[in-house]
Coordinates of C-alpha atoms in Angstrom, one line a residue:
X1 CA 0.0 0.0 0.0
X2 CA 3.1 2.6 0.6
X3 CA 4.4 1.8 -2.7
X4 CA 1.0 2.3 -4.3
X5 CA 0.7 5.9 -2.1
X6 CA 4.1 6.8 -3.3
X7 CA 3.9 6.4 -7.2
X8 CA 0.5 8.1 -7.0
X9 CA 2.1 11.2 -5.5
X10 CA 4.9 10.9 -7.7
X11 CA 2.7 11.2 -10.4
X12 CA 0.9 13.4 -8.9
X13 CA 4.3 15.7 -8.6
X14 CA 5.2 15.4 -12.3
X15 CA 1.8 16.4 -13.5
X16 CA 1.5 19.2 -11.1
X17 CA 5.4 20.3 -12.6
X18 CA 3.8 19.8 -16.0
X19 CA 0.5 21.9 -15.1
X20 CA 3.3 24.7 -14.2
X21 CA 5.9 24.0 -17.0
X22 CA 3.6 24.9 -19.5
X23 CA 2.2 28.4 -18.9
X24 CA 6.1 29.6 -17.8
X25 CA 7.5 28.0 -21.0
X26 CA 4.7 29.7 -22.8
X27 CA 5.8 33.5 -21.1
X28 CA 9.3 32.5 -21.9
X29 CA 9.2 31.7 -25.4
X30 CA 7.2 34.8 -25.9
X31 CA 9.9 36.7 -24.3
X32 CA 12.3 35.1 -26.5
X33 CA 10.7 36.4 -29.3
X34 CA 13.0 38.9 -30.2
X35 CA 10.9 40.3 -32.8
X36 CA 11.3 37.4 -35.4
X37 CA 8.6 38.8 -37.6
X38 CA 10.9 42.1 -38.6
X39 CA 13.1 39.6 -40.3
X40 CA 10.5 37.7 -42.2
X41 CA 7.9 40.9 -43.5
X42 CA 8.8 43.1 -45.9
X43 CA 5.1 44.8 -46.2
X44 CA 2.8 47.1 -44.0
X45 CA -0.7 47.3 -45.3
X46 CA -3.2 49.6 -43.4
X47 CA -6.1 48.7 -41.3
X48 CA -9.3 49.6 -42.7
X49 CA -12.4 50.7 -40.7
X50 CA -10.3 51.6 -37.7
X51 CA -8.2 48.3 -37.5
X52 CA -4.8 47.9 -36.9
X53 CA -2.0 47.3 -39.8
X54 CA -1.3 44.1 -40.8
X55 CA 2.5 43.1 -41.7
X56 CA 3.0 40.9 -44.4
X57 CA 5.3 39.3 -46.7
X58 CA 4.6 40.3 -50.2
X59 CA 6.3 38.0 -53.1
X60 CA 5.9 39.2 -57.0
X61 CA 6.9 37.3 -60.3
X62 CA 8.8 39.1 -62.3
X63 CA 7.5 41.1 -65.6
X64 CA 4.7 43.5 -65.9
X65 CA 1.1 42.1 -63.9
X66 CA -1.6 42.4 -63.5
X67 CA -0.8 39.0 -62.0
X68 CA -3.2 36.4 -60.4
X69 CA -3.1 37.1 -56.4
X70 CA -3.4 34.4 -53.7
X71 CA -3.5 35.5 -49.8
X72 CA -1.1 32.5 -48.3
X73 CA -2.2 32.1 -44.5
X74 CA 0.0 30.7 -42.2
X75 CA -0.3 27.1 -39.8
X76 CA -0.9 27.9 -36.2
X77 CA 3.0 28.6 -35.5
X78 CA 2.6 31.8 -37.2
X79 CA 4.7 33.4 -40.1
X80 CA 7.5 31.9 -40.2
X81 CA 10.5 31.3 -43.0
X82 CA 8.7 28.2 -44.0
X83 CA 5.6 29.8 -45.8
X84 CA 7.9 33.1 -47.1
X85 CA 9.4 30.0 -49.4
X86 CA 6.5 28.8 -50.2
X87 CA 5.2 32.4 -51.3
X88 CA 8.5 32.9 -53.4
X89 CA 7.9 29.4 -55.3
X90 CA 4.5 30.4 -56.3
X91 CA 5.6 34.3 -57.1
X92 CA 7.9 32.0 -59.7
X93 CA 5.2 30.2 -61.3
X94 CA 3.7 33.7 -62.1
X95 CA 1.4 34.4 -58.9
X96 CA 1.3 38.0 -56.4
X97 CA 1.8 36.3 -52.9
X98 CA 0.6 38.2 -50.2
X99 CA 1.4 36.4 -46.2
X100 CA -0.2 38.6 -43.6
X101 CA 1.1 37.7 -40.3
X102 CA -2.7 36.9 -38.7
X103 CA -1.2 36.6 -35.5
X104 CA -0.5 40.2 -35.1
X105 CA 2.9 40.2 -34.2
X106 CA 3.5 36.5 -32.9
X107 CA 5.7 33.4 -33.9
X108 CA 6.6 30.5 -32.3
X109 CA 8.4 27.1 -33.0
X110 CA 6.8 26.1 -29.2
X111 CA 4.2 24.2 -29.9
X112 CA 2.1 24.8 -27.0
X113 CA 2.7 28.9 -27.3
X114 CA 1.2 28.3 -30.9
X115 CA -1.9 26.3 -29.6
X116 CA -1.7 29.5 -26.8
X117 CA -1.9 31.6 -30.1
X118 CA -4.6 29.8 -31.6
X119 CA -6.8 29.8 -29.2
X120 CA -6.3 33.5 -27.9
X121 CA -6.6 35.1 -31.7
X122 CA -10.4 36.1 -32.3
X123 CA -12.0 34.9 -35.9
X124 CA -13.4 38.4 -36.0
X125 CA -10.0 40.0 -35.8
X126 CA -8.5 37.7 -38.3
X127 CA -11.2 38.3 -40.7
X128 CA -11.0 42.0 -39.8
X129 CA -7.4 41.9 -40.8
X130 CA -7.6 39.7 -44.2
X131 CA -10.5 42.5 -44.7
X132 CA -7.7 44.8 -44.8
X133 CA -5.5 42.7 -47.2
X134 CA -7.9 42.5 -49.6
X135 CA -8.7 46.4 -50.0
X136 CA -5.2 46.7 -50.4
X137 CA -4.6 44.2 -53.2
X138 CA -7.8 46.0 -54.6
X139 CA -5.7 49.1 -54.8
X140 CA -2.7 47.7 -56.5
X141 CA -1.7 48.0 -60.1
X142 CA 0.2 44.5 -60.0
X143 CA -3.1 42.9 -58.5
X144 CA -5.6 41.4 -61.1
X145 CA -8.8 42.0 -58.8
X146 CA -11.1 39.5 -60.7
X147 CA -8.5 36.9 -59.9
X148 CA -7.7 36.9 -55.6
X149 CA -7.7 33.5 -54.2
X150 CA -7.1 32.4 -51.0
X151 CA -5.5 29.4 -49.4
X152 CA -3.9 28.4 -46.1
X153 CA -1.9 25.2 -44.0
X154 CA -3.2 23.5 -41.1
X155 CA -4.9 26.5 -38.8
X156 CA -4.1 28.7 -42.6
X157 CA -6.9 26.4 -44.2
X158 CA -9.7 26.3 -41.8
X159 CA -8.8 30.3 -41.4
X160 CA -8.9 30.1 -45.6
X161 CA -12.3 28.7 -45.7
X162 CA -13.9 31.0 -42.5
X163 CA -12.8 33.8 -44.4
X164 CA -14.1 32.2 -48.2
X165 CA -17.1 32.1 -46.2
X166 CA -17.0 35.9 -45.6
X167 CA -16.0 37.4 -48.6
X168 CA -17.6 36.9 -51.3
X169 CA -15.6 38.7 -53.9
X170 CA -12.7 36.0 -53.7
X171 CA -11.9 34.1 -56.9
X172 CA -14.0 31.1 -57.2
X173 CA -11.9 27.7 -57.2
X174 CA -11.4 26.3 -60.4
X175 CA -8.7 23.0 -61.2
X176 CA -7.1 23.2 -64.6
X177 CA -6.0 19.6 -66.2
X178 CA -3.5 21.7 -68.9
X179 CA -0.3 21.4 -66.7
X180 CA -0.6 17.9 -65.6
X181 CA 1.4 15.6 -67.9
X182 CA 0.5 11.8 -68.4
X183 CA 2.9 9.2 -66.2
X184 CA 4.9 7.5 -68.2
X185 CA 4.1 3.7 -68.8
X186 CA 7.2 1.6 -67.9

């Protein structure tokens, strides 16, 4: 019975550890931060209807657009160098790529900060701030505004299809056959 009362409460200590490991580790990888977003966003687009600006990374092909636009939306670690490579491919295959940090200002390789971020970041505000994105591709000459599209990774998708949901005016989806090429037949 002692040994049963003393791996209970040792189990008991570990999870009360864990219980308190988490929210610290959370505090400390914000304050680890170090502003990792200044690195990674090269644009400032302006809040519309009173909201905040949104940074972004902006990626364009080279010659003269209008080009096709898609709004790249990050998983739930935030922007990070992984979907800034991902928007550079694309701006190579002849697309605008536009990846607003949605997070407002966070990043995180932690994953239980970016579960922390997901859950603290209000659908409203994101939608508020893609709101602002799109008025501001709306205003640029490089931006063909019949042709915005939307699309996201992980937390990116389900954000991608909540905000599909809101606006309307996005590019409906369409799936072109012409660029796929037959397997070859051994």
């Amino acid at each position: 019975m002692k040994n049963v009362k003393r791996v209970l409460l040792g189990l008991l200590a570990v999870l009360a550890i864990l219980i308190l490991f988490l929210p610290l580790s959370i505090f400390v990888d914000s304050l680890l931060d170090g502003n990792r977003l200044d690195a990674l966003t090269n644009t400032t687009v302006p809040g519309v209807n009173g909201g905040p600006d949104v940074r972004a990374y902006v990626a364009k092909p080279e010659g003269e657009g209008p080009f096709p636009t898609v709004i790249m939306i990050h998983e739930f670690y935030g922007l990070r160098e992984s979907v800034v490579g991902k928007a550079d491919f694309l701006a190579k295959e002849g697309y605008l790529v536009i990846a607003p940090d949605t997070f407002r200002g966070s990043t995180t390789s932690w994953i239980p900060r970016a579960i922390y971020q997901v859950i603290n970041t209000k659908p409203e505000d994101v939608n508020a701030d893609l709101d602002s994105v799109y008025a501001w591709l709306e205003t640029q000459s490089d931006v063909d505004s019949d042709r915005i599209a939307i699309l996201g990774f992980c937390y990116g998708g389900r954000t991608s299809l909540v905000y599909s949901l809101h606006n309307n005016k996005l590019a409906p989806p369409s799936f072109s056959t012409a660029r796929l090429k037959p397997t070859p037949k051994c």
